[in-house]
């Protein structure tokens, strides 16, 4: 029996876990680990930022999406990856041994690489994460109260 672990419950990780479960015989175990309890359809964040859709409408509960389909779901942030021992450690102190690993944890945002960029102390807003899209929505609604120039 092989244990296949997928890190990341987003646009890459969730379909990967589905495909693996679909393709692999039942004796093999598929586990999805995510630090967020929900799947977010990231491209939908643009509509959230423009107040055209509530965030909840582009999110789904990961446990509900995985466990009824025979995929084990583990909540936790992967903080250590030991490729020699093939062991993953999460921030909840879980240690998981894997035979095969798929990683889909998106690109890291590095706003601080450019002075003035990004929503944390910079000028622009971002729609890259749910938190950023909600911040951008607040700023957009405030802007609509008293519109002016926008880039
Ligand atoms: C506004 C916007 C619009 C877009 N529109 C399009 C489009 O039209 N077409 C297109 O092809 N692409 C589009 N993209 C790009 C697309 O959304 C990304 O390429 C895609 O989401 C990347 O998939 P992913 O699985 O790597 O990351 P995500 O979908 O972001 O998922 C990453 C997952 O990994 C989890 N995670 C991260 N780190 C850890 C960790 N250490 N431990 C456990 N879990 C972790 C996160 O919680 C999350 O669940 C858009 C992106 C944005 C921001």
PDB file of C-alpha atoms and ligand atoms in Angstrom:
ATOM      1  CA  UNK A   1       0.000   0.000   0.000  1.00  0.00           C
ATOM      2  CA  UNK A   2       1.307   3.464  -0.879  1.00  0.00           C
ATOM      3  CA  UNK A   3       0.471   6.657   0.961  1.00  0.00           C
ATOM      4  CA  UNK A   4       0.206   9.652  -1.385  1.00  0.00           C
ATOM      5  CA  UNK A   5       0.103  13.048   0.290  1.00  0.00           C
ATOM      6  CA  UNK A   6      -1.015  16.266  -1.379  1.00  0.00           C
ATOM      7  CA  UNK A   7      -0.090  19.540   0.340  1.00  0.00           C
ATOM      8  CA  UNK A   8      -2.464  22.421  -0.409  1.00  0.00           C
ATOM      9  CA  UNK A   9      -6.239  22.388  -0.741  1.00  0.00           C
ATOM     10  CA  UNK A  10      -6.521  24.926  -3.559  1.00  0.00           C
ATOM     11  CA  UNK A  11      -6.930  24.962  -7.308  1.00  0.00           C
ATOM     12  CA  UNK A  12      -3.947  22.671  -7.851  1.00  0.00           C
ATOM     13  CA  UNK A  13      -4.099  20.422  -4.797  1.00  0.00           C
ATOM     14  CA  UNK A  14      -7.779  19.532  -4.666  1.00  0.00           C
ATOM     15  CA  UNK A  15      -8.081  18.324  -8.305  1.00  0.00           C
ATOM     16  CA  UNK A  16      -4.787  16.441  -7.848  1.00  0.00           C
ATOM     17  CA  UNK A  17      -6.225  14.596  -4.845  1.00  0.00           C
ATOM     18  CA  UNK A  18      -9.436  13.869  -6.789  1.00  0.00           C
ATOM     19  CA  UNK A  19      -7.526  12.528  -9.791  1.00  0.00           C
ATOM     20  CA  UNK A  20      -5.259  10.379  -7.611  1.00  0.00           C
ATOM     21  CA  UNK A  21      -8.253   8.930  -5.766  1.00  0.00           C
ATOM     22  CA  UNK A  22      -9.958   8.268  -9.093  1.00  0.00           C
ATOM     23  CA  UNK A  23      -6.905   6.598 -10.661  1.00  0.00           C
ATOM     24  CA  UNK A  24      -5.413   4.662  -7.745  1.00  0.00           C
ATOM     25  CA  UNK A  25      -6.783   1.339  -6.496  1.00  0.00           C
ATOM     26  CA  UNK A  26      -8.486   1.551  -3.091  1.00  0.00           C
ATOM     27  CA  UNK A  27      -5.617  -0.052  -1.153  1.00  0.00           C
ATOM     28  CA  UNK A  28      -3.587   3.131  -1.670  1.00  0.00           C
ATOM     29  CA  UNK A  29      -4.266   6.033   0.675  1.00  0.00           C
ATOM     30  CA  UNK A  30      -4.621   9.642  -0.504  1.00  0.00           C
ATOM     31  CA  UNK A  31      -4.265  12.406   2.095  1.00  0.00           C
ATOM     32  CA  UNK A  32      -4.806  16.118   1.544  1.00  0.00           C
ATOM     33  CA  UNK A  33      -3.179  18.549   3.998  1.00  0.00           C
ATOM     34  CA  UNK A  34      -4.196  22.205   4.065  1.00  0.00           C
ATOM     35  CA  UNK A  35      -3.682  25.069   6.459  1.00  0.00           C
ATOM     36  CA  UNK A  36      -7.108  26.459   5.525  1.00  0.00           C
ATOM     37  CA  UNK A  37     -10.355  24.631   6.311  1.00  0.00           C
ATOM     38  CA  UNK A  38     -11.860  25.857   3.059  1.00  0.00           C
ATOM     39  CA  UNK A  39     -11.170  25.582  -0.645  1.00  0.00           C
ATOM     40  CA  UNK A  40     -11.190  29.037  -2.239  1.00  0.00           C
ATOM     41  CA  UNK A  41     -11.800  29.530  -5.959  1.00  0.00           C
ATOM     42  CA  UNK A  42      -9.046  32.158  -6.252  1.00  0.00           C
ATOM     43  CA  UNK A  43     -10.081  33.718  -9.606  1.00  0.00           C
ATOM     44  CA  UNK A  44     -13.431  34.570  -7.965  1.00  0.00           C
ATOM     45  CA  UNK A  45     -11.656  36.979  -5.591  1.00  0.00           C
ATOM     46  CA  UNK A  46     -11.858  39.712  -8.240  1.00  0.00           C
ATOM     47  CA  UNK A  47     -15.664  39.670  -7.948  1.00  0.00           C
ATOM     48  CA  UNK A  48     -15.380  39.653  -4.138  1.00  0.00           C
ATOM     49  CA  UNK A  49     -13.139  42.740  -4.220  1.00  0.00           C
ATOM     50  CA  UNK A  50     -15.629  44.556  -6.460  1.00  0.00           C
ATOM     51  CA  UNK A  51     -18.480  43.637  -4.096  1.00  0.00           C
ATOM     52  CA  UNK A  52     -20.187  41.570  -6.795  1.00  0.00           C
ATOM     53  CA  UNK A  53     -20.076  38.320  -4.785  1.00  0.00           C
ATOM     54  CA  UNK A  54     -19.760  37.414  -1.092  1.00  0.00           C
ATOM     55  CA  UNK A  55     -16.565  35.521  -0.201  1.00  0.00           C
ATOM     56  CA  UNK A  56     -18.642  32.597   1.104  1.00  0.00           C
ATOM     57  CA  UNK A  57     -19.964  31.958  -2.429  1.00  0.00           C
ATOM     58  CA  UNK A  58     -16.511  31.065  -3.730  1.00  0.00           C
ATOM     59  CA  UNK A  59     -15.485  28.909  -0.767  1.00  0.00           C
ATOM     60  CA  UNK A  60     -16.307  25.286   0.082  1.00  0.00           C
ATOM     61  CA  UNK A  61     -15.553  23.186   3.147  1.00  0.00           C
ATOM     62  CA  UNK A  62     -12.544  20.947   2.436  1.00  0.00           C
ATOM     63  CA  UNK A  63     -13.591  18.153   4.784  1.00  0.00           C
ATOM     64  CA  UNK A  64     -16.927  17.847   2.980  1.00  0.00           C
ATOM     65  CA  UNK A  65     -15.155  17.859  -0.382  1.00  0.00           C
ATOM     66  CA  UNK A  66     -12.660  15.139   0.522  1.00  0.00           C
ATOM     67  CA  UNK A  67     -13.705  12.607   3.142  1.00  0.00           C
ATOM     68  CA  UNK A  68     -16.945  11.378   1.487  1.00  0.00           C
ATOM     69  CA  UNK A  69     -14.794  10.737  -1.621  1.00  0.00           C
ATOM     70  CA  UNK A  70     -12.313   8.529   0.220  1.00  0.00           C
ATOM     71  CA  UNK A  71      -9.614  11.185   0.605  1.00  0.00           C
ATOM     72  CA  UNK A  72      -8.254  11.696   4.109  1.00  0.00           C
ATOM     73  CA  UNK A  73      -8.233  15.368   5.113  1.00  0.00           C
ATOM     74  CA  UNK A  74      -5.713  16.772   7.589  1.00  0.00           C
ATOM     75  CA  UNK A  75      -5.897  20.358   8.813  1.00  0.00           C
ATOM     76  CA  UNK A  76      -2.506  21.906   9.464  1.00  0.00           C
ATOM     77  CA  UNK A  77       0.292  24.002   8.043  1.00  0.00           C
ATOM     78  CA  UNK A  78       3.281  22.024   6.796  1.00  0.00           C
ATOM     79  CA  UNK A  79       6.345  23.501   8.469  1.00  0.00           C
ATOM     80  CA  UNK A  80       8.981  20.826   7.922  1.00  0.00           C
ATOM     81  CA  UNK A  81       9.544  18.540   4.965  1.00  0.00           C
ATOM     82  CA  UNK A  82      12.127  15.780   5.373  1.00  0.00           C
ATOM     83  CA  UNK A  83      12.652  14.198   1.944  1.00  0.00           C
ATOM     84  CA  UNK A  84      15.219  11.694   3.277  1.00  0.00           C
ATOM     85  CA  UNK A  85      12.893  10.197   5.878  1.00  0.00           C
ATOM     86  CA  UNK A  86       9.808  11.086   3.767  1.00  0.00           C
ATOM     87  CA  UNK A  87       8.136  12.711   6.732  1.00  0.00           C
ATOM     88  CA  UNK A  88       6.069  15.882   6.892  1.00  0.00           C
ATOM     89  CA  UNK A  89       5.593  17.839  10.104  1.00  0.00           C
ATOM     90  CA  UNK A  90       2.725  20.272  10.606  1.00  0.00           C
ATOM     91  CA  UNK A  91       2.291  23.172  13.001  1.00  0.00           C
ATOM     92  CA  UNK A  92      -0.115  20.919  14.958  1.00  0.00           C
ATOM     93  CA  UNK A  93       2.844  18.585  15.685  1.00  0.00           C
ATOM     94  CA  UNK A  94       1.469  15.872  13.405  1.00  0.00           C
ATOM     95  CA  UNK A  95       4.106  13.767  11.660  1.00  0.00           C
ATOM     96  CA  UNK A  96       2.986  12.086   8.460  1.00  0.00           C
ATOM     97  CA  UNK A  97       4.989   9.548   6.521  1.00  0.00           C
ATOM     98  CA  UNK A  98       4.493   9.604   2.752  1.00  0.00           C
ATOM     99  CA  UNK A  99       5.568   7.409  -0.150  1.00  0.00           C
ATOM    100  CA  UNK A 100       4.733   9.997  -2.795  1.00  0.00           C
ATOM    101  CA  UNK A 101       4.208  13.713  -2.401  1.00  0.00           C
ATOM    102  CA  UNK A 102       2.500  16.418  -4.470  1.00  0.00           C
ATOM    103  CA  UNK A 103       2.959  20.052  -3.445  1.00  0.00           C
ATOM    104  CA  UNK A 104       0.556  22.766  -4.559  1.00  0.00           C
ATOM    105  CA  UNK A 105       0.980  25.599  -2.103  1.00  0.00           C
ATOM    106  CA  UNK A 106       0.877  28.539  -4.539  1.00  0.00           C
ATOM    107  CA  UNK A 107       3.557  31.184  -5.049  1.00  0.00           C
ATOM    108  CA  UNK A 108       4.705  33.292  -2.088  1.00  0.00           C
ATOM    109  CA  UNK A 109       3.764  36.944  -2.203  1.00  0.00           C
ATOM    110  CA  UNK A 110       6.785  39.203  -1.786  1.00  0.00           C
ATOM    111  CA  UNK A 111       5.305  42.684  -1.804  1.00  0.00           C
ATOM    112  CA  UNK A 112       8.204  43.949   0.262  1.00  0.00           C
ATOM    113  CA  UNK A 113      10.537  43.346  -2.719  1.00  0.00           C
ATOM    114  CA  UNK A 114       9.257  46.634  -4.188  1.00  0.00           C
ATOM    115  CA  UNK A 115       8.946  49.633  -1.859  1.00  0.00           C
ATOM    116  CA  UNK A 116       5.353  50.909  -1.714  1.00  0.00           C
ATOM    117  CA  UNK A 117       3.846  47.762  -3.248  1.00  0.00           C
ATOM    118  CA  UNK A 118       1.063  45.749  -1.681  1.00  0.00           C
ATOM    119  CA  UNK A 119      -1.689  46.187   0.848  1.00  0.00           C
ATOM    120  CA  UNK A 120       0.516  46.057   3.967  1.00  0.00           C
ATOM    121  CA  UNK A 121       1.692  49.627   4.201  1.00  0.00           C
ATOM    122  CA  UNK A 122       1.855  50.099   0.426  1.00  0.00           C
ATOM    123  CA  UNK A 123      -0.416  51.917  -2.014  1.00  0.00           C
ATOM    124  CA  UNK A 124      -2.060  49.192  -4.160  1.00  0.00           C
ATOM    125  CA  UNK A 125      -4.642  46.664  -3.163  1.00  0.00           C
ATOM    126  CA  UNK A 126      -4.388  42.963  -3.898  1.00  0.00           C
ATOM    127  CA  UNK A 127      -6.873  40.235  -4.816  1.00  0.00           C
ATOM    128  CA  UNK A 128      -4.422  37.366  -4.323  1.00  0.00           C
ATOM    129  CA  UNK A 129      -5.841  36.003  -1.050  1.00  0.00           C
ATOM    130  CA  UNK A 130      -9.298  36.058   0.565  1.00  0.00           C
ATOM    131  CA  UNK A 131      -8.018  38.476   3.234  1.00  0.00           C
ATOM    132  CA  UNK A 132      -6.629  40.842   0.603  1.00  0.00           C
ATOM    133  CA  UNK A 133      -9.840  40.713  -1.444  1.00  0.00           C
ATOM    134  CA  UNK A 134     -11.900  41.661   1.640  1.00  0.00           C
ATOM    135  CA  UNK A 135      -9.533  44.559   2.356  1.00  0.00           C
ATOM    136  CA  UNK A 136      -9.736  45.643  -1.295  1.00  0.00           C
ATOM    137  CA  UNK A 137     -13.544  45.469  -1.129  1.00  0.00           C
ATOM    138  CA  UNK A 138     -13.617  47.812   1.900  1.00  0.00           C
ATOM    139  CA  UNK A 139     -11.325  50.264   0.090  1.00  0.00           C
ATOM    140  CA  UNK A 140     -13.446  50.015  -3.084  1.00  0.00           C
ATOM    141  CA  UNK A 141     -16.666  50.753  -1.189  1.00  0.00           C
ATOM    142  CA  UNK A 142     -14.980  53.678   0.554  1.00  0.00           C
ATOM    143  CA  UNK A 143     -13.738  54.941  -2.822  1.00  0.00           C
ATOM    144  CA  UNK A 144     -17.276  54.791  -4.260  1.00  0.00           C
ATOM    145  CA  UNK A 145     -18.472  57.133  -1.503  1.00  0.00           C
ATOM    146  CA  UNK A 146     -16.260  59.852  -2.914  1.00  0.00           C
ATOM    147  CA  UNK A 147     -14.869  58.732  -6.291  1.00  0.00           C
ATOM    148  CA  UNK A 148     -11.767  60.268  -7.811  1.00  0.00           C
ATOM    149  CA  UNK A 149      -8.831  59.060  -9.864  1.00  0.00           C
ATOM    150  CA  UNK A 150      -7.879  55.412  -9.649  1.00  0.00           C
ATOM    151  CA  UNK A 151      -5.013  53.507 -11.298  1.00  0.00           C
TER     152      UNK A 151
HETATM  153  C1  LIG B   1      -7.396  37.284  -8.847  1.00  0.00           C
HETATM  154  C2  LIG B   1      -6.839  36.094  -9.522  1.00  0.00           C
HETATM  155  C3  LIG B   1      -7.422  35.619 -10.704  1.00  0.00           C
HETATM  156  C4  LIG B   1      -6.896  34.495 -11.349  1.00  0.00           C
HETATM  157  N1  LIG B   1      -7.488  34.053 -12.511  1.00  0.00           N
HETATM  158  C5  LIG B   1      -7.012  32.954 -13.132  1.00  0.00           C
HETATM  159  C6  LIG B   1      -7.607  32.469 -14.326  1.00  0.00           C
HETATM  160  O1  LIG B   1      -8.578  33.048 -14.851  1.00  0.00           O
HETATM  161  N2  LIG B   1      -7.094  31.359 -14.902  1.00  0.00           N
HETATM  162  C7  LIG B   1      -6.016  30.704 -14.361  1.00  0.00           C
HETATM  163  O2  LIG B   1      -5.591  29.695 -14.913  1.00  0.00           O
HETATM  164  N3  LIG B   1      -5.440  31.140 -13.215  1.00  0.00           N
HETATM  165  C8  LIG B   1      -5.893  32.240 -12.611  1.00  0.00           C
HETATM  166  N4  LIG B   1      -5.269  32.696 -11.465  1.00  0.00           N
HETATM  167  C9  LIG B   1      -4.133  31.950 -10.937  1.00  0.00           C
HETATM  168  C10 LIG B   1      -4.633  30.754 -10.125  1.00  0.00           C
HETATM  169  O3  LIG B   1      -5.606  31.167  -9.181  1.00  0.00           O
HETATM  170  C11 LIG B   1      -3.439  30.124  -9.433  1.00  0.00           C
HETATM  171  O4  LIG B   1      -2.484  29.759 -10.414  1.00  0.00           O
HETATM  172  C12 LIG B   1      -3.864  28.896  -8.651  1.00  0.00           C
HETATM  173  O5  LIG B   1      -4.797  29.235  -7.636  1.00  0.00           O
HETATM  174  C13 LIG B   1      -2.638  28.242  -8.051  1.00  0.00           C
HETATM  175  O6  LIG B   1      -3.054  27.021  -7.505  1.00  0.00           O
HETATM  176  P1  LIG B   1      -2.401  26.471  -6.177  1.00  0.00           P
HETATM  177  O7  LIG B   1      -3.116  25.209  -5.832  1.00  0.00           O
HETATM  178  O8  LIG B   1      -0.925  26.451  -6.329  1.00  0.00           O
HETATM  179  O9  LIG B   1      -2.681  27.624  -5.118  1.00  0.00           O
HETATM  180  P2  LIG B   1      -4.031  27.990  -4.322  1.00  0.00           P
HETATM  181  O10 LIG B   1      -5.230  27.759  -5.156  1.00  0.00           O
HETATM  182  O11 LIG B   1      -3.820  29.355  -3.772  1.00  0.00           O
HETATM  183  O12 LIG B   1      -4.015  26.955  -3.130  1.00  0.00           O
HETATM  184  C14 LIG B   1      -2.892  26.867  -2.258  1.00  0.00           C
HETATM  185  C15 LIG B   1      -3.332  26.046  -1.076  1.00  0.00           C
HETATM  186  O13 LIG B   1      -2.192  25.660  -0.328  1.00  0.00           O
HETATM  187  C16 LIG B   1      -2.457  25.897   1.043  1.00  0.00           C
HETATM  188  N5  LIG B   1      -1.150  26.042   1.696  1.00  0.00           N
HETATM  189  C17 LIG B   1      -0.186  26.961   1.445  1.00  0.00           C
HETATM  190  N6  LIG B   1       0.893  26.735   2.206  1.00  0.00           N
HETATM  191  C18 LIG B   1       0.623  25.631   2.939  1.00  0.00           C
HETATM  192  C19 LIG B   1       1.361  24.886   3.918  1.00  0.00           C
HETATM  193  N7  LIG B   1       2.609  25.241   4.292  1.00  0.00           N
HETATM  194  N8  LIG B   1       0.762  23.822   4.492  1.00  0.00           N
HETATM  195  C20 LIG B   1      -0.495  23.449   4.137  1.00  0.00           C
HETATM  196  N9  LIG B   1      -1.224  24.108   3.213  1.00  0.00           N
HETATM  197  C21 LIG B   1      -0.675  25.179   2.623  1.00  0.00           C
HETATM  198  C22 LIG B   1      -3.330  27.152   1.039  1.00  0.00           C
HETATM  199  O14 LIG B   1      -4.045  27.322   2.232  1.00  0.00           O
HETATM  200  C23 LIG B   1      -4.249  26.811  -0.114  1.00  0.00           C
HETATM  201  O15 LIG B   1      -5.283  25.944   0.302  1.00  0.00           O
HETATM  202  C24 LIG B   1      -5.769  33.830 -10.807  1.00  0.00           C
HETATM  203  C25 LIG B   1      -5.184  34.296  -9.617  1.00  0.00           C
HETATM  204  C26 LIG B   1      -5.706  35.409  -8.977  1.00  0.00           C
HETATM  205  C27 LIG B   1      -5.079  35.909  -7.705  1.00  0.00           C
END
